[in-house]
mmCIF file of C-alpha atoms in Angstrom:
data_model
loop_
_atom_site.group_PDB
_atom_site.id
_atom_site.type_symbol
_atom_site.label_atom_id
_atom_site.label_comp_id
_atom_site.label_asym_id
_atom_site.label_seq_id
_atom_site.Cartn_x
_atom_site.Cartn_y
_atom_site.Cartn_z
ATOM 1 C CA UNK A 264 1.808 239.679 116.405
ATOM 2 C CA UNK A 265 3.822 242.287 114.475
ATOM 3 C CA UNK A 266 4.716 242.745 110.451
ATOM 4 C CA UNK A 267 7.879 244.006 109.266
ATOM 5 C CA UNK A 268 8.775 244.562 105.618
ATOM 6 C CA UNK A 269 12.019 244.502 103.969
ATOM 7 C CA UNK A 270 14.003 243.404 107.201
ATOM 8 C CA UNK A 271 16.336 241.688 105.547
ATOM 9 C CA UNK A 272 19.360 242.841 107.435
ATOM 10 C CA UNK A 273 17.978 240.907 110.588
ATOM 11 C CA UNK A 274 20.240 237.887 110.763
ATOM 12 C CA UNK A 275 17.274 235.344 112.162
ATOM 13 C CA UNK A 276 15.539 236.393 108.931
ATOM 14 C CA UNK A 277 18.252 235.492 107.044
ATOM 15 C CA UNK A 278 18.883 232.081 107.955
ATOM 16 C CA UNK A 279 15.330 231.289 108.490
ATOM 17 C CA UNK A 280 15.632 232.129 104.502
ATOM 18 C CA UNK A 281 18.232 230.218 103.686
ATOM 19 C CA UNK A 282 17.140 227.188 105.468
ATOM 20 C CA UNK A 283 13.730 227.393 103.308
ATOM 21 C CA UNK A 284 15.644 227.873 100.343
ATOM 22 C CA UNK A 285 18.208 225.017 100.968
ATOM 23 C CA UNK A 286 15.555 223.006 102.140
ATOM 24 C CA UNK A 287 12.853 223.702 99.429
ATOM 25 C CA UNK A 288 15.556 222.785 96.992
ATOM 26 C CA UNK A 289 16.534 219.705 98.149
ATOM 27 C CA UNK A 290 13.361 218.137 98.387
ATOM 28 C CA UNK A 291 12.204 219.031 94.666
ATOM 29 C CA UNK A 292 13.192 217.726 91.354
ATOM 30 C CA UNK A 293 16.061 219.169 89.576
ATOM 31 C CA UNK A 294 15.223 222.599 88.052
ATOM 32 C CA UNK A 295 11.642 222.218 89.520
ATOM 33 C CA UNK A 296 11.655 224.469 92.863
ATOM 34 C CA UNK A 297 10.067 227.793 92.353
ATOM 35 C CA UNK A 298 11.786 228.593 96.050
ATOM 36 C CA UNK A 299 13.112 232.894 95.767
ATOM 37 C CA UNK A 300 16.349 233.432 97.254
ATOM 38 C CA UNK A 301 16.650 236.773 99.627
ATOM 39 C CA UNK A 302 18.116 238.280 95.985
ATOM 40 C CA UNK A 303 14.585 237.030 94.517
ATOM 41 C CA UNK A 304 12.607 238.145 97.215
ATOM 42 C CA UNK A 305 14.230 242.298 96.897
ATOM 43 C CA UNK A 306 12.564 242.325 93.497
ATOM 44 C CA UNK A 307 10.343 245.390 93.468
ATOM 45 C CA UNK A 308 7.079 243.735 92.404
ATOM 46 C CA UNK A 309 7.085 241.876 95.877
ATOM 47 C CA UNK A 310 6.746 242.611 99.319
ATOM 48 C CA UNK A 311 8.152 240.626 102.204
ATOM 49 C CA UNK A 312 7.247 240.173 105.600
ATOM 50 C CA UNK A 313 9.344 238.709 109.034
ATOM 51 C CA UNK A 314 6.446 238.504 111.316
ATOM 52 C CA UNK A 315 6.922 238.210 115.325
ATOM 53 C CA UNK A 316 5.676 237.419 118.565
ATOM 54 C CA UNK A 317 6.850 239.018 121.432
ATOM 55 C CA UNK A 318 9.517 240.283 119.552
ATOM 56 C CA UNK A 319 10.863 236.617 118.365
ATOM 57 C CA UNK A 320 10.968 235.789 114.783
ATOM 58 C CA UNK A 321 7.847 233.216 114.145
ATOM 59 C CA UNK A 322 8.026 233.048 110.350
ATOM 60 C CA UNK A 323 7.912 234.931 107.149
ATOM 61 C CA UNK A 324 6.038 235.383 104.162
ATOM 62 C CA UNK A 325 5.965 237.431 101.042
ATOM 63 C CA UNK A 326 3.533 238.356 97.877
ATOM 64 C CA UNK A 327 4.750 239.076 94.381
ATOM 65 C CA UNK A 328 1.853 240.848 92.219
ATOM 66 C CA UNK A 329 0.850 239.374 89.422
ATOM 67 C CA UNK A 330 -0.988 242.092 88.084
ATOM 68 C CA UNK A 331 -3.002 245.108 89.959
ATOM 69 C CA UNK A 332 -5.719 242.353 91.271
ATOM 70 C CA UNK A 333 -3.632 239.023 91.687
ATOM 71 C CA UNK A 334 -1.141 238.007 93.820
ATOM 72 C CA UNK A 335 0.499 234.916 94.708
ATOM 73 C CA UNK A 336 1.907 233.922 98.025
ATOM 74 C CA UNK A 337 5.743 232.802 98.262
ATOM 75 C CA UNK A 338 8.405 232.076 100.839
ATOM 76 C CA UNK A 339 5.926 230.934 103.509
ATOM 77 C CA UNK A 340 8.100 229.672 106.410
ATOM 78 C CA UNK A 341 7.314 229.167 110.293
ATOM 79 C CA UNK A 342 10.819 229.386 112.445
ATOM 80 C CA UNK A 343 11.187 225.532 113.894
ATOM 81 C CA UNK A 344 10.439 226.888 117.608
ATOM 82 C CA UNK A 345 7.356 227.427 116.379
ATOM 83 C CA UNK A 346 6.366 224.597 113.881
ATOM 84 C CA UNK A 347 3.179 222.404 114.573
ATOM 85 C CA UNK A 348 1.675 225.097 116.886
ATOM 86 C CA UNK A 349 -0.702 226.926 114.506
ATOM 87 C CA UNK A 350 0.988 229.565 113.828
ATOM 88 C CA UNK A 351 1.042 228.927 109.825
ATOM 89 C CA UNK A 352 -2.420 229.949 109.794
ATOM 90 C CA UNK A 353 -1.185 232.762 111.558
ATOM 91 C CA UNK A 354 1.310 233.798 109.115
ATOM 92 C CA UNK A 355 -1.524 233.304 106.469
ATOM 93 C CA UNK A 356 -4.032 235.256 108.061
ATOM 94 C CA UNK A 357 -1.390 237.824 108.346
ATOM 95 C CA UNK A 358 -0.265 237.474 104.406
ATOM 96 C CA UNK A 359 -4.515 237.665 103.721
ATOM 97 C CA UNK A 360 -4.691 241.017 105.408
ATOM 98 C CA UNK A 361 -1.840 242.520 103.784
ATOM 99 C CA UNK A 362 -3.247 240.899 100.290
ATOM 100 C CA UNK A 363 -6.636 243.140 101.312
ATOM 101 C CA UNK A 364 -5.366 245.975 102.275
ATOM 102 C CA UNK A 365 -3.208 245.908 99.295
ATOM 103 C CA UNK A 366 -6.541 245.945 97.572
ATOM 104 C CA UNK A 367 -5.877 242.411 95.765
ATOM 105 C CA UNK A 368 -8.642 240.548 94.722
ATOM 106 C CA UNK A 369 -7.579 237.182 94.286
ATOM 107 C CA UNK A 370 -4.406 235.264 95.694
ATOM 108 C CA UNK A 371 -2.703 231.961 94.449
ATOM 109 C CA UNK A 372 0.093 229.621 95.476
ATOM 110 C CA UNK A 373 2.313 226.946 94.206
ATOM 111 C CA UNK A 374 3.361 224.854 95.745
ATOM 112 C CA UNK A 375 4.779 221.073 95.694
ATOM 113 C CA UNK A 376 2.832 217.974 94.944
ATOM 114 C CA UNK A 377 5.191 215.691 96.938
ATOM 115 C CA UNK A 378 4.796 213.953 99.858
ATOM 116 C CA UNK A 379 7.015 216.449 101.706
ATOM 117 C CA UNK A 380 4.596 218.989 100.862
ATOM 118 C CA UNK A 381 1.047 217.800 102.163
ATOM 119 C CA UNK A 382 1.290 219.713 105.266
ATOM 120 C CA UNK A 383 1.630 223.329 102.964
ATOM 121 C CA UNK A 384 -1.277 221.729 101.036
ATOM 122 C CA UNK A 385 -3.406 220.707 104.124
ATOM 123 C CA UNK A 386 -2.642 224.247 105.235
ATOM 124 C CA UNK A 387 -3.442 225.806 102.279
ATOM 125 C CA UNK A 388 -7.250 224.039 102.119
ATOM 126 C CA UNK A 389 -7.614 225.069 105.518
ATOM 127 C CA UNK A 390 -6.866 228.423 104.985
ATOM 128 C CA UNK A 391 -9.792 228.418 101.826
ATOM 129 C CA UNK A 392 -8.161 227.574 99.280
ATOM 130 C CA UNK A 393 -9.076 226.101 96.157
ATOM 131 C CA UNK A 394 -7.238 224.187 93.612
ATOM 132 C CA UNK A 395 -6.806 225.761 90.739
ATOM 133 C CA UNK A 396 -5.125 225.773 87.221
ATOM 134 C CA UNK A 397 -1.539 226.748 86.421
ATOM 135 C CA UNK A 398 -1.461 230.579 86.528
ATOM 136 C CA UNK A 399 1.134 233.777 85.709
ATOM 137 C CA UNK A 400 3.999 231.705 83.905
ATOM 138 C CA UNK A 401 3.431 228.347 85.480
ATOM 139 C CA UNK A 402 2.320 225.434 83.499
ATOM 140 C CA UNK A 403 0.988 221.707 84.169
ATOM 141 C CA UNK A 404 3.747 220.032 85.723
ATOM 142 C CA UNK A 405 3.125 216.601 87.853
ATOM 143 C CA UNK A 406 5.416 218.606 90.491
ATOM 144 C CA UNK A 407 3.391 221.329 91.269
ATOM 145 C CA UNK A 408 -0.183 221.897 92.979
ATOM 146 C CA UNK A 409 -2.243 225.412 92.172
ATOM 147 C CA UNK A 410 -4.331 227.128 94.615
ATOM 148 C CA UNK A 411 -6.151 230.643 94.656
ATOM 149 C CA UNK A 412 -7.783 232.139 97.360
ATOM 150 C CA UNK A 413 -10.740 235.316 96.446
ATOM 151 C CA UNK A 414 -10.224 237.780 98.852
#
């Protein structure tokens, strides 16, 4: 598997965007979704990655900092080809690593509390980790699930 950042001009990362943002949006209450759009995701206090296998496009992920030790995950998507195969632990292995060698210290996530959302969250445990209360400017919302990770 191979990491690129910033690739936005690759069309397959693109839509595989787009389709997570339309997606994202439509299953989550109105003014709710904490989804980036590829605008969002060019902000300079995240990176992004389009990560591959064999030179096709198997997902994506990025990490916003928080603050010089904490950062949170976002825009976690596996390309359908490749969906129920694994490779989400993959592409959070791969987001882990980065988080490490990025010298981070701790990593959280938010993510939905719907039903539409238990695989991220099954994912998420299975990855290590560990609910967790609202953090950076999130607050309690019946919505939303917390999770951090110490890396």
């Amino acid at each position: 598997m191979k990491s690129i950042e910033n690739n936005f001009e690759d069309p397959k990362v693109n839509e595989l965007l787009n389709k997570h943002f339309i997606e994202l949006r439509s299953v989550s209450p109105e003014g709710r979704a904490h989804v980036l759009d590829i605008e969002g995701l060019q902000d300079d206090s995240i990176k992004f990655w389009s990560i591959y296998e064999n030179d096709e496009l198997i997902g994506c992920g990025a990490l916003k900092f928080l603050d010089p030790k904490h950062g949170e995950l976002k825009s976690i998507r596996v390309a359908d080809s490749f969906r129920k195969k694994g490779y989400g632990k993959k592409i959070i292995k791969v987001l882990i690593e980065k988080s490490r060698q990025l010298d981070l210290e701790k990593i959280s996530i938010e993510t939905g509390s719907g039903e539409f959302f238990l695989p991220a969250r099954k994912l998420f445990k299975n990855s290590g980790f560990k609910d967790c209360k609202p953090f950076s400017h999130y607050v309690d919302d019946p919505n939303s699930c917390y999770m951090s990770l110490k890396i």
